[in-house]
């Protein structure tokens, strides 16, 4: 059974010039990064020898008297699918460290429950928790949860419109790493409640700070919190609009649309333009995005009413959509032609669900669509209704074949899982089973796949013309893109 790389989130605090670990015991001066690199390297090798070596590391760590080491051992056992050992580690941690990281995190979990107590009860619970688990008793890198606890209280008070309490707890958060995250969550809540005056005042300094930080990011290499800039900008603009400061909101939204484009940003900008009386500009903005990215439902929900409004409901929407579709097709074809490649498709022969051997060589003369997937892969399954629609579209086309290559399954009974999944969902996919034990011999490796789902389009001569990863749920968009790629591949 294969093993997968793990992201080691639990730091080892024993690392020093005199500390050694398992198979690293012969080395001195082991650093934390070296240990993590060593462990992840073993996981990525995915061989029996590497499994044996990493197991020794886990067994060594499991004997430690430090909670952090036991937590890491548990992570390793999970990666090796050693469930019994992982559970034993969990039980031993709870008994050995009743006031340790694990016990504390489990206790703090009550603060973050979606349907938890009200703000005052959450506040009292937090007071009890910090008394039982004093923040100072943990090392700095293990204190992050306290900030999130304060944030949870502030969000509860925001939902209850107790702005004085929100201000009090935000002041406590200002020096903590999760301050921007808290501002983002609270800004969303208060905008929904139309508390625009408070929200604008709260968001403005954060927006300005992040904007300045982004401008200097390349020089200072300081990107902390910048992932929230787009969201904070949109919330700030929403508050400005709520306070009738339309021009300032438009300035910010234009910047977001230019520097951090997204569907949400486009819609917000369009609505602001309409509020300014610039309905035609809003319509053109939305139409451009639709032509570029396809008929995303949320964009279309804004575009079509604007079209009717601008035409006084007198124009033929069906005719407009026909012309819009033509422009979308033209843009997509041009884009995909620029992405086309031409390289030999690695040959393979795999067994399907019925036990029949299927080879790529036997498909020569057809355009072949490969879809690499696994039953545990959410994005893979999300795209399947669209892929089923694509299969249905070409079901009577003798020149097109779809092969759904099941790969990276770690379960021993993966064939049973696959069969149940396909049957329960009534998919008519031609599923092939990849090599699961030896990664070096798998088709997914031969095709250089780094993540799934990955879809590959092979032309009639056996050349890869398209290869892309990622999934989506828009059936129409999936069918449109797959069909366009197939038709381009048919032309060679």
GROMACS .gro file of C-alpha atoms in nm:
model
  492
    1UNK     CA    1   0.000   0.000   0.000
    2UNK     CA    2   0.129   0.341  -0.092
    3UNK     CA    3   0.191   0.617   0.157
    4UNK     CA    4   0.147   0.985   0.098
    5UNK     CA    5   0.347   1.290   0.192
    6UNK     CA    6   0.235   1.462   0.510
    7UNK     CA    7   0.257   1.825   0.608
    8UNK     CA    8   0.409   1.819   0.949
    9UNK     CA    9   0.230   2.089   1.142
   10UNK     CA   10   0.340   1.984   1.493
   11UNK     CA   11   0.684   2.125   1.577
   12UNK     CA   12   0.941   1.921   1.764
   13UNK     CA   13   1.077   2.111   2.059
   14UNK     CA   14   1.356   1.865   2.140
   15UNK     CA   15   1.570   1.971   1.848
   16UNK     CA   16   1.911   2.093   1.956
   17UNK     CA   17   2.271   2.015   1.886
   18UNK     CA   18   2.258   1.712   2.115
   19UNK     CA   19   1.923   1.564   2.007
   20UNK     CA   20   1.889   1.276   1.764
   21UNK     CA   21   1.592   1.099   1.607
   22UNK     CA   22   1.549   0.739   1.499
   23UNK     CA   23   1.737   0.685   1.177
   24UNK     CA   24   1.901   1.024   1.221
   25UNK     CA   25   2.057   0.904   1.547
   26UNK     CA   26   2.405   0.892   1.398
   27UNK     CA   27   2.389   1.258   1.304
   28UNK     CA   28   2.452   1.553   1.530
   29UNK     CA   29   2.297   1.895   1.511
   30UNK     CA   30   1.967   1.781   1.359
   31UNK     CA   31   1.744   2.079   1.291
   32UNK     CA   32   1.364   2.086   1.278
   33UNK     CA   33   1.366   2.156   0.904
   34UNK     CA   34   1.607   1.870   0.843
   35UNK     CA   35   1.386   1.627   1.032
   36UNK     CA   36   1.073   1.735   0.846
   37UNK     CA   37   1.252   1.720   0.512
   38UNK     CA   38   1.381   1.373   0.597
   39UNK     CA   39   1.036   1.243   0.696
   40UNK     CA   40   0.856   1.392   0.398
   41UNK     CA   41   1.128   1.261   0.170
   42UNK     CA   42   1.066   0.911   0.301
   43UNK     CA   43   0.691   0.945   0.245
   44UNK     CA   44   0.740   1.070  -0.109
   45UNK     CA   45   0.965   0.778  -0.202
   46UNK     CA   46   0.665   0.551  -0.142
   47UNK     CA   47   0.864   0.228  -0.127
   48UNK     CA   48   0.865  -0.062   0.119
   49UNK     CA   49   1.212   0.041   0.235
   50UNK     CA   50   1.106   0.401   0.296
   51UNK     CA   51   0.797   0.284   0.483
   52UNK     CA   52   1.012   0.068   0.709
   53UNK     CA   53   1.250   0.355   0.776
   54UNK     CA   54   0.977   0.608   0.854
   55UNK     CA   55   0.809   0.352   1.082
   56UNK     CA   56   1.128   0.335   1.286
   57UNK     CA   57   1.122   0.712   1.318
   58UNK     CA   58   0.763   0.694   1.449
   59UNK     CA   59   0.849   0.416   1.695
   60UNK     CA   60   1.138   0.622   1.829
   61UNK     CA   61   0.921   0.933   1.871
   62UNK     CA   62   0.639   0.730   2.030
   63UNK     CA   63   0.870   0.650   2.323
   64UNK     CA   64   0.933   1.015   2.397
   65UNK     CA   65   0.815   1.182   2.717
   66UNK     CA   66   0.722   1.500   2.530
   67UNK     CA   67   0.374   1.560   2.396
   68UNK     CA   68   0.498   1.724   2.075
   69UNK     CA   69   0.694   1.412   1.983
   70UNK     CA   70   0.395   1.189   2.044
   71UNK     CA   71   0.176   1.413   1.830
   72UNK     CA   72   0.427   1.385   1.546
   73UNK     CA   73   0.441   1.007   1.591
   74UNK     CA   74   0.063   0.999   1.562
   75UNK     CA   75   0.077   1.198   1.239
   76UNK     CA   76   0.330   0.958   1.095
   77UNK     CA   77   0.121   0.654   1.194
   78UNK     CA   78  -0.178   0.817   1.023
   79UNK     CA   79   0.026   0.865   0.706
   80UNK     CA   80   0.131   0.500   0.721
   81UNK     CA   81  -0.231   0.397   0.785
   82UNK     CA   82  -0.136   0.238   1.117
   83UNK     CA   83  -0.473   0.311   1.275
   84UNK     CA   84  -0.423   0.104   1.589
   85UNK     CA   85  -0.091   0.273   1.669
   86UNK     CA   86  -0.236   0.617   1.598
   87UNK     CA   87  -0.529   0.555   1.835
   88UNK     CA   88  -0.297   0.422   2.103
   89UNK     CA   89  -0.090   0.740   2.077
   90UNK     CA   90  -0.403   0.957   2.110
   91UNK     CA   91  -0.516   0.774   2.423
   92UNK     CA   92  -0.174   0.790   2.582
   93UNK     CA   93  -0.148   1.166   2.519
   94UNK     CA   94  -0.478   1.235   2.693
   95UNK     CA   95  -0.367   1.040   3.000
   96UNK     CA   96  -0.010   1.165   3.015
   97UNK     CA   97  -0.078   1.531   2.945
   98UNK     CA   98  -0.415   1.633   3.100
   99UNK     CA   99  -0.317   1.998   3.066
  100UNK     CA  100  -0.121   1.969   2.744
  101UNK     CA  101  -0.177   2.090   2.388
  102UNK     CA  102  -0.418   1.811   2.292
  103UNK     CA  103  -0.639   1.844   2.602
  104UNK     CA  104  -0.639   2.221   2.567
  105UNK     CA  105  -0.734   2.215   2.198
  106UNK     CA  106  -1.018   1.971   2.262
  107UNK     CA  107  -1.151   2.194   2.540
  108UNK     CA  108  -1.124   2.505   2.323
  109UNK     CA  109  -1.328   2.330   2.055
  110UNK     CA  110  -1.648   2.432   2.234
  111UNK     CA  111  -1.567   2.795   2.160
  112UNK     CA  112  -1.575   2.734   1.787
  113UNK     CA  113  -1.895   2.535   1.756
  114UNK     CA  114  -2.130   2.688   1.495
  115UNK     CA  115  -2.435   2.657   1.717
  116UNK     CA  116  -2.255   2.727   2.041
  117UNK     CA  117  -2.365   2.942   2.334
  118UNK     CA  118  -2.432   3.315   2.317
  119UNK     CA  119  -2.161   3.578   2.346
  120UNK     CA  120  -2.175   3.613   2.724
  121UNK     CA  121  -2.160   3.236   2.777
  122UNK     CA  122  -1.871   3.213   2.529
  123UNK     CA  123  -1.693   3.486   2.722
  124UNK     CA  124  -1.736   3.297   3.052
  125UNK     CA  125  -1.621   2.971   2.893
  126UNK     CA  126  -1.307   3.139   2.763
  127UNK     CA  127  -1.233   3.275   3.111
  128UNK     CA  128  -1.258   2.921   3.252
  129UNK     CA  129  -1.034   2.782   2.978
  130UNK     CA  130  -0.753   3.032   3.025
  131UNK     CA  131  -0.764   2.965   3.396
  132UNK     CA  132  -0.731   2.591   3.341
  133UNK     CA  133  -0.483   2.625   3.053
  134UNK     CA  134  -0.282   2.946   3.117
  135UNK     CA  135  -0.143   3.088   2.796
  136UNK     CA  136   0.197   3.148   2.955
  137UNK     CA  137   0.239   2.775   3.021
  138UNK     CA  138   0.274   2.710   2.647
  139UNK     CA  139   0.554   2.812   2.417
  140UNK     CA  140   0.493   3.110   2.190
  141UNK     CA  141   0.439   2.900   1.876
  142UNK     CA  142   0.163   2.702   2.051
  143UNK     CA  143  -0.042   3.002   2.166
  144UNK     CA  144  -0.231   3.084   1.848
  145UNK     CA  145  -0.553   2.925   1.969
  146UNK     CA  146  -0.595   3.195   2.236
  147UNK     CA  147  -0.623   3.463   1.971
  148UNK     CA  148  -0.884   3.260   1.788
  149UNK     CA  149  -1.073   3.222   2.117
  150UNK     CA  150  -1.085   3.600   2.159
  151UNK     CA  151  -1.193   3.631   1.797
  152UNK     CA  152  -1.478   3.384   1.856
  153UNK     CA  153  -1.609   3.601   2.141
  154UNK     CA  154  -1.584   3.917   1.928
  155UNK     CA  155  -1.773   3.749   1.643
  156UNK     CA  156  -2.045   3.637   1.882
  157UNK     CA  157  -2.086   3.991   2.008
  158UNK     CA  158  -2.090   4.119   1.650
  159UNK     CA  159  -2.380   3.887   1.571
  160UNK     CA  160  -2.561   4.034   1.872
  161UNK     CA  161  -2.478   4.394   1.764
  162UNK     CA  162  -2.292   4.469   2.085
  163UNK     CA  163  -2.040   4.701   1.925
  164UNK     CA  164  -1.878   4.813   2.251
  165UNK     CA  165  -1.782   4.454   2.328
  166UNK     CA  166  -1.663   4.403   1.969
  167UNK     CA  167  -1.433   4.704   2.007
  168UNK     CA  168  -1.303   4.576   2.342
  169UNK     CA  169  -1.206   4.236   2.204
  170UNK     CA  170  -1.063   4.375   1.881
  171UNK     CA  171  -0.830   4.589   2.093
  172UNK     CA  172  -0.712   4.271   2.265
  173UNK     CA  173  -0.645   4.115   1.926
  174UNK     CA  174  -0.444   4.399   1.772
  175UNK     CA  175  -0.106   4.251   1.863
  176UNK     CA  176  -0.201   3.895   1.765
  177UNK     CA  177  -0.143   3.722   1.434
  178UNK     CA  178  -0.512   3.653   1.369
  179UNK     CA  179  -0.621   4.017   1.399
  180UNK     CA  180  -0.675   4.059   1.023
  181UNK     CA  181  -0.863   3.730   1.005
  182UNK     CA  182  -1.092   3.851   1.286
  183UNK     CA  183  -1.151   4.186   1.115
  184UNK     CA  184  -1.247   4.003   0.796
  185UNK     CA  185  -1.499   3.778   0.973
  186UNK     CA  186  -1.649   4.060   1.180
  187UNK     CA  187  -1.666   4.296   0.882
  188UNK     CA  188  -1.871   4.043   0.689
  189UNK     CA  189  -2.109   3.997   0.983
  190UNK     CA  190  -2.160   4.367   1.049
  191UNK     CA  191  -2.205   4.455   0.681
  192UNK     CA  192  -2.485   4.198   0.668
  193UNK     CA  193  -2.643   4.384   0.959
  194UNK     CA  194  -2.593   4.716   0.776
  195UNK     CA  195  -2.374   4.857   1.054
  196UNK     CA  196  -2.186   5.048   0.786
  197UNK     CA  197  -2.058   5.339   0.996
  198UNK     CA  198  -1.887   5.110   1.247
  199UNK     CA  199  -1.765   4.871   0.977
  200UNK     CA  200  -1.611   5.149   0.767
  201UNK     CA  201  -1.420   5.285   1.066
  202UNK     CA  202  -1.304   4.936   1.162
  203UNK     CA  203  -1.196   4.829   0.812
  204UNK     CA  204  -1.033   5.148   0.685
  205UNK     CA  205  -0.702   5.130   0.880
  206UNK     CA  206  -0.667   4.760   0.802
  207UNK     CA  207  -0.736   4.820   0.434
  208UNK     CA  208  -0.477   5.101   0.420
  209UNK     CA  209  -0.218   4.895   0.604
  210UNK     CA  210  -0.262   4.593   0.376
  211UNK     CA  211  -0.252   4.814   0.065
  212UNK     CA  212   0.075   4.970   0.178
  213UNK     CA  213   0.207   4.628   0.267
  214UNK     CA  214   0.124   4.495  -0.079
  215UNK     CA  215   0.300   4.789  -0.244
  216UNK     CA  216   0.614   4.715  -0.042
  217UNK     CA  217   0.585   4.336  -0.043
  218UNK     CA  218   0.845   4.277  -0.314
  219UNK     CA  219   1.106   4.482  -0.132
  220UNK     CA  220   1.029   4.373   0.225
  221UNK     CA  221   0.910   4.020   0.147
  222UNK     CA  222   0.639   4.065   0.409
  223UNK     CA  223   0.320   3.896   0.293
  224UNK     CA  224   0.157   3.827   0.630
  225UNK     CA  225  -0.217   3.887   0.607
  226UNK     CA  226  -0.212   3.984   0.238
  227UNK     CA  227  -0.440   3.693   0.154
  228UNK     CA  228  -0.717   3.899   0.313
  229UNK     CA  229  -0.658   4.213   0.107
  230UNK     CA  230  -0.914   4.126  -0.161
  231UNK     CA  231  -1.185   4.036   0.091
  232UNK     CA  232  -1.114   4.333   0.318
  233UNK     CA  233  -1.120   4.566   0.016
  234UNK     CA  234  -1.461   4.438  -0.093
  235UNK     CA  235  -1.602   4.468   0.258
  236UNK     CA  236  -1.465   4.821   0.293
  237UNK     CA  237  -1.617   4.920  -0.043
  238UNK     CA  238  -1.950   4.768   0.065
  239UNK     CA  239  -1.946   4.977   0.381
  240UNK     CA  240  -1.861   5.289   0.179
  241UNK     CA  241  -2.154   5.222  -0.051
  242UNK     CA  242  -2.376   5.173   0.252
  243UNK     CA  243  -2.262   5.515   0.373
  244UNK     CA  244  -2.337   5.668   0.030
  245UNK     CA  245  -1.967   5.724  -0.048
  246UNK     CA  246  -2.004   5.584  -0.397
  247UNK     CA  247  -1.706   5.754  -0.565
  248UNK     CA  248  -1.460   5.628  -0.303
  249UNK     CA  249  -1.610   5.279  -0.324
  250UNK     CA  250  -1.575   5.282  -0.703
  251UNK     CA  251  -1.210   5.383  -0.674
  252UNK     CA  252  -1.138   5.088  -0.446
  253UNK     CA  253  -1.341   4.841  -0.652
  254UNK     CA  254  -1.169   4.947  -0.973
  255UNK     CA  255  -0.835   4.876  -0.804
  256UNK     CA  256  -0.950   4.535  -0.680
  257UNK     CA  257  -1.085   4.448  -1.023
  258UNK     CA  258  -0.752   4.544  -1.176
  259UNK     CA  259  -0.513   4.389  -0.922
  260UNK     CA  260  -0.712   4.107  -0.753
  261UNK     CA  261  -0.978   4.009  -1.009
  262UNK     CA  262  -1.248   3.762  -0.912
  263UNK     CA  263  -1.611   3.692  -0.989
  264UNK     CA  264  -1.713   3.850  -0.658
  265UNK     CA  265  -1.508   4.162  -0.730
  266UNK     CA  266  -1.660   4.197  -1.077
  267UNK     CA  267  -2.015   4.176  -0.944
  268UNK     CA  268  -1.942   4.423  -0.662
  269UNK     CA  269  -1.787   4.668  -0.908
  270UNK     CA  270  -2.082   4.633  -1.148
  271UNK     CA  271  -2.331   4.701  -0.869
  272UNK     CA  272  -2.137   5.009  -0.762
  273UNK     CA  273  -2.131   5.139  -1.120
  274UNK     CA  274  -2.506   5.089  -1.142
  275UNK     CA  275  -2.552   5.274  -0.813
  276UNK     CA  276  -2.359   5.564  -0.968
  277UNK     CA  277  -2.598   5.562  -1.263
  278UNK     CA  278  -2.348   5.398  -1.497
  279UNK     CA  279  -2.560   5.098  -1.596
  280UNK     CA  280  -2.404   5.072  -1.942
  281UNK     CA  281  -2.053   5.059  -1.792
  282UNK     CA  282  -2.173   4.791  -1.548
  283UNK     CA  283  -2.324   4.591  -1.833
  284UNK     CA  284  -2.007   4.612  -2.043
  285UNK     CA  285  -1.793   4.506  -1.747
  286UNK     CA  286  -2.009   4.198  -1.683
  287UNK     CA  287  -2.034   4.110  -2.051
  288UNK     CA  288  -1.656   4.125  -2.092
  289UNK     CA  289  -1.608   3.887  -1.800
  290UNK     CA  290  -1.870   3.646  -1.934
  291UNK     CA  291  -1.710   3.641  -2.279
  292UNK     CA  292  -1.371   3.582  -2.118
  293UNK     CA  293  -1.467   3.320  -1.858
  294UNK     CA  294  -1.795   3.170  -1.977
  295UNK     CA  295  -2.152   3.198  -1.856
  296UNK     CA  296  -2.093   3.172  -1.483
  297UNK     CA  297  -2.440   3.163  -1.318
  298UNK     CA  298  -2.374   3.452  -1.078
  299UNK     CA  299  -2.245   3.675  -1.357
  300UNK     CA  300  -2.540   3.590  -1.580
  301UNK     CA  301  -2.781   3.666  -1.295
  302UNK     CA  302  -2.649   4.024  -1.300
  303UNK     CA  303  -2.595   4.059  -1.675
  304UNK     CA  304  -2.938   3.965  -1.813
  305UNK     CA  305  -3.147   4.199  -1.593
  306UNK     CA  306  -2.911   4.482  -1.689
  307UNK     CA  307  -2.954   4.395  -2.056
  308UNK     CA  308  -3.332   4.412  -2.020
  309UNK     CA  309  -3.309   4.737  -1.823
  310UNK     CA  310  -3.090   4.905  -2.084
  311UNK     CA  311  -3.324   4.793  -2.362
  312UNK     CA  312  -3.643   4.880  -2.177
  313UNK     CA  313  -3.738   4.509  -2.187
  314UNK     CA  314  -3.807   4.546  -2.561
  315UNK     CA  315  -3.506   4.356  -2.701
  316UNK     CA  316  -3.505   3.985  -2.779
  317UNK     CA  317  -3.300   3.819  -2.503
  318UNK     CA  318  -3.282   3.491  -2.698
  319UNK     CA  319  -3.112   3.667  -2.990
  320UNK     CA  320  -2.871   3.841  -2.754
  321UNK     CA  321  -2.778   3.509  -2.591
  322UNK     CA  322  -2.717   3.350  -2.931
  323UNK     CA  323  -2.474   3.626  -3.021
  324UNK     CA  324  -2.314   3.611  -2.676
  325UNK     CA  325  -2.258   3.237  -2.710
  326UNK     CA  326  -2.086   3.291  -3.043
  327UNK     CA  327  -1.847   3.543  -2.889
  328UNK     CA  328  -1.779   3.312  -2.594
  329UNK     CA  329  -1.700   3.028  -2.836
  330UNK     CA  330  -1.467   3.245  -3.040
  331UNK     CA  331  -1.279   3.362  -2.730
  332UNK     CA  332  -1.251   3.010  -2.587
  333UNK     CA  333  -1.124   2.864  -2.915
  334UNK     CA  334  -0.860   3.136  -2.941
  335UNK     CA  335  -0.753   3.076  -2.579
  336UNK     CA  336  -0.733   2.699  -2.615
  337UNK     CA  337  -0.546   2.716  -2.944
  338UNK     CA  338  -0.278   2.906  -2.755
  339UNK     CA  339  -0.264   2.628  -2.493
  340UNK     CA  340  -0.235   2.337  -2.736
  341UNK     CA  341   0.074   2.118  -2.714
  342UNK     CA  342   0.193   1.824  -2.920
  343UNK     CA  343   0.385   1.553  -2.740
  344UNK     CA  344   0.379   1.175  -2.744
  345UNK     CA  345   0.122   1.025  -2.509
  346UNK     CA  346   0.282   0.755  -2.289
  347UNK     CA  347   0.141   0.415  -2.380
  348UNK     CA  348  -0.039   0.209  -2.118
  349UNK     CA  349  -0.248  -0.100  -2.069
  350UNK     CA  350  -0.484  -0.118  -1.771
  351UNK     CA  351  -0.770  -0.336  -1.652
  352UNK     CA  352  -1.125  -0.203  -1.640
  353UNK     CA  353  -1.407  -0.284  -1.396
  354UNK     CA  354  -1.505  -0.595  -1.589
  355UNK     CA  355  -1.150  -0.730  -1.583
  356UNK     CA  356  -1.086  -0.653  -1.950
  357UNK     CA  357  -0.746  -0.514  -2.046
  358UNK     CA  358  -0.764  -0.181  -2.228
  359UNK     CA  359  -0.465  -0.025  -2.403
  360UNK     CA  360  -0.414   0.323  -2.538
  361UNK     CA  361  -0.270   0.168  -2.855
  362UNK     CA  362  -0.609   0.008  -2.927
  363UNK     CA  363  -0.762   0.357  -2.930
  364UNK     CA  364  -0.547   0.496  -3.210
  365UNK     CA  365  -0.764   0.678  -3.460
  366UNK     CA  366  -0.985   0.818  -3.182
  367UNK     CA  367  -0.963   1.132  -2.975
  368UNK     CA  368  -0.916   1.001  -2.620
  369UNK     CA  369  -1.012   1.192  -2.305
  370UNK     CA  370  -0.835   1.075  -1.990
  371UNK     CA  371  -0.968   1.179  -1.650
  372UNK     CA  372  -0.741   1.090  -1.355
  373UNK     CA  373  -0.945   1.067  -1.035
  374UNK     CA  374  -0.995   0.897  -0.696
  375UNK     CA  375  -1.296   0.828  -0.474
  376UNK     CA  376  -1.151   1.049  -0.199
  377UNK     CA  377  -1.102   1.346  -0.434
  378UNK     CA  378  -1.375   1.606  -0.379
  379UNK     CA  379  -1.299   1.820  -0.687
  380UNK     CA  380  -1.293   1.503  -0.902
  381UNK     CA  381  -1.642   1.405  -0.789
  382UNK     CA  382  -1.766   1.762  -0.816
  383UNK     CA  383  -1.681   1.766  -1.186
  384UNK     CA  384  -1.842   1.428  -1.264
  385UNK     CA  385  -2.194   1.551  -1.348
  386UNK     CA  386  -2.031   1.772  -1.611
  387UNK     CA  387  -1.813   1.487  -1.734
  388UNK     CA  388  -2.118   1.260  -1.756
  389UNK     CA  389  -2.289   1.525  -1.970
  390UNK     CA  390  -1.979   1.533  -2.194
  391UNK     CA  391  -1.981   1.153  -2.221
  392UNK     CA  392  -2.350   1.165  -2.315
  393UNK     CA  393  -2.282   1.425  -2.583
  394UNK     CA  394  -2.028   1.202  -2.756
  395UNK     CA  395  -2.187   0.864  -2.682
  396UNK     CA  396  -2.263   0.805  -3.051
  397UNK     CA  397  -1.939   0.948  -3.185
  398UNK     CA  398  -1.710   0.656  -3.284
  399UNK     CA  399  -1.413   0.890  -3.302
  400UNK     CA  400  -1.417   0.987  -2.934
  401UNK     CA  401  -1.346   0.775  -2.623
  402UNK     CA  402  -1.346   0.866  -2.253
  403UNK     CA  403  -1.130   0.674  -2.002
  404UNK     CA  404  -1.162   0.749  -1.630
  405UNK     CA  405  -0.837   0.632  -1.470
  406UNK     CA  406  -0.880   0.565  -1.100
  407UNK     CA  407  -0.550   0.635  -0.926
  408UNK     CA  408  -0.382   0.715  -0.594
  409UNK     CA  409  -0.627   0.498  -0.396
  410UNK     CA  410  -0.473   0.395  -0.065
  411UNK     CA  411  -0.744   0.147   0.042
  412UNK     CA  412  -0.693  -0.225  -0.005
  413UNK     CA  413  -1.056  -0.259  -0.120
  414UNK     CA  414  -1.037   0.033  -0.364
  415UNK     CA  415  -1.201  -0.164  -0.645
  416UNK     CA  416  -1.504  -0.225  -0.429
  417UNK     CA  417  -1.518   0.144  -0.336
  418UNK     CA  418  -1.494   0.247  -0.700
  419UNK     CA  419  -1.765   0.005  -0.810
  420UNK     CA  420  -2.000   0.118  -0.537
  421UNK     CA  421  -1.940   0.483  -0.617
  422UNK     CA  422  -1.995   0.444  -0.992
  423UNK     CA  423  -2.305   0.226  -0.944
  424UNK     CA  424  -2.463   0.445  -0.677
  425UNK     CA  425  -2.427   0.754  -0.895
  426UNK     CA  426  -2.527   0.570  -1.214
  427UNK     CA  427  -2.229   0.702  -1.409
  428UNK     CA  428  -2.163   0.536  -1.743
  429UNK     CA  429  -1.787   0.593  -1.720
  430UNK     CA  430  -1.535   0.348  -1.862
  431UNK     CA  431  -1.316   0.318  -1.553
  432UNK     CA  432  -0.962   0.178  -1.559
  433UNK     CA  433  -0.756   0.092  -1.252
  434UNK     CA  434  -0.410   0.243  -1.233
  435UNK     CA  435  -0.111   0.077  -1.068
  436UNK     CA  436  -0.160   0.155  -0.698
  437UNK     CA  437   0.135  -0.008  -0.519
  438UNK     CA  438   0.437   0.099  -0.724
  439UNK     CA  439   0.409   0.471  -0.800
  440UNK     CA  440   0.695   0.451  -1.052
  441UNK     CA  441   0.495   0.211  -1.269
  442UNK     CA  442   0.167   0.402  -1.258
  443UNK     CA  443   0.012   0.579  -1.556
  444UNK     CA  444  -0.047   0.888  -1.345
  445UNK     CA  445   0.331   0.914  -1.298
  446UNK     CA  446   0.402   0.853  -1.666
  447UNK     CA  447   0.179   1.150  -1.750
  448UNK     CA  448   0.351   1.375  -1.496
  449UNK     CA  449   0.032   1.438  -1.301
  450UNK     CA  450   0.093   1.644  -0.987
  451UNK     CA  451  -0.266   1.670  -0.866
  452UNK     CA  452  -0.610   1.537  -0.945
  453UNK     CA  453  -0.844   1.576  -1.116
  454UNK     CA  454  -0.627   1.603  -1.425
  455UNK     CA  455  -0.778   1.577  -1.772
  456UNK     CA  456  -0.576   1.489  -2.082
  457UNK     CA  457  -0.693   1.512  -2.443
  458UNK     CA  458  -0.507   1.286  -2.688
  459UNK     CA  459  -0.554   1.325  -3.063
  460UNK     CA  460  -0.610   1.053  -3.322
  461UNK     CA  461  -0.236   1.018  -3.386
  462UNK     CA  462  -0.154   0.957  -3.021
  463UNK     CA  463  -0.030   1.305  -2.929
  464UNK     CA  464  -0.126   1.488  -2.610
  465UNK     CA  465  -0.290   1.814  -2.716
  466UNK     CA  466  -0.426   1.935  -2.381
  467UNK     CA  467  -0.345   1.856  -2.018
  468UNK     CA  468  -0.494   2.051  -1.727
  469UNK     CA  469  -0.569   1.998  -1.360
  470UNK     CA  470  -0.847   2.127  -1.138
  471UNK     CA  471  -1.221   2.081  -1.123
  472UNK     CA  472  -1.546   2.270  -1.109
  473UNK     CA  473  -1.918   2.213  -1.067
  474UNK     CA  474  -2.060   2.410  -1.364
  475UNK     CA  475  -2.193   2.138  -1.595
  476UNK     CA  476  -2.242   2.366  -1.895
  477UNK     CA  477  -1.893   2.511  -1.863
  478UNK     CA  478  -1.731   2.166  -1.832
  479UNK     CA  479  -1.912   2.031  -2.137
  480UNK     CA  480  -1.831   2.343  -2.337
  481UNK     CA  481  -1.460   2.332  -2.259
  482UNK     CA  482  -1.419   1.957  -2.305
  483UNK     CA  483  -1.615   1.967  -2.632
  484UNK     CA  484  -1.407   2.256  -2.766
  485UNK     CA  485  -1.086   2.072  -2.682
  486UNK     CA  486  -1.212   1.754  -2.846
  487UNK     CA  487  -1.308   1.936  -3.165
  488UNK     CA  488  -0.971   2.110  -3.178
  489UNK     CA  489  -0.793   1.778  -3.122
  490UNK     CA  490  -0.995   1.621  -3.407
  491UNK     CA  491  -0.843   1.877  -3.642
  492UNK     CA  492  -0.494   1.770  -3.536
   0.00000   0.00000   0.00000
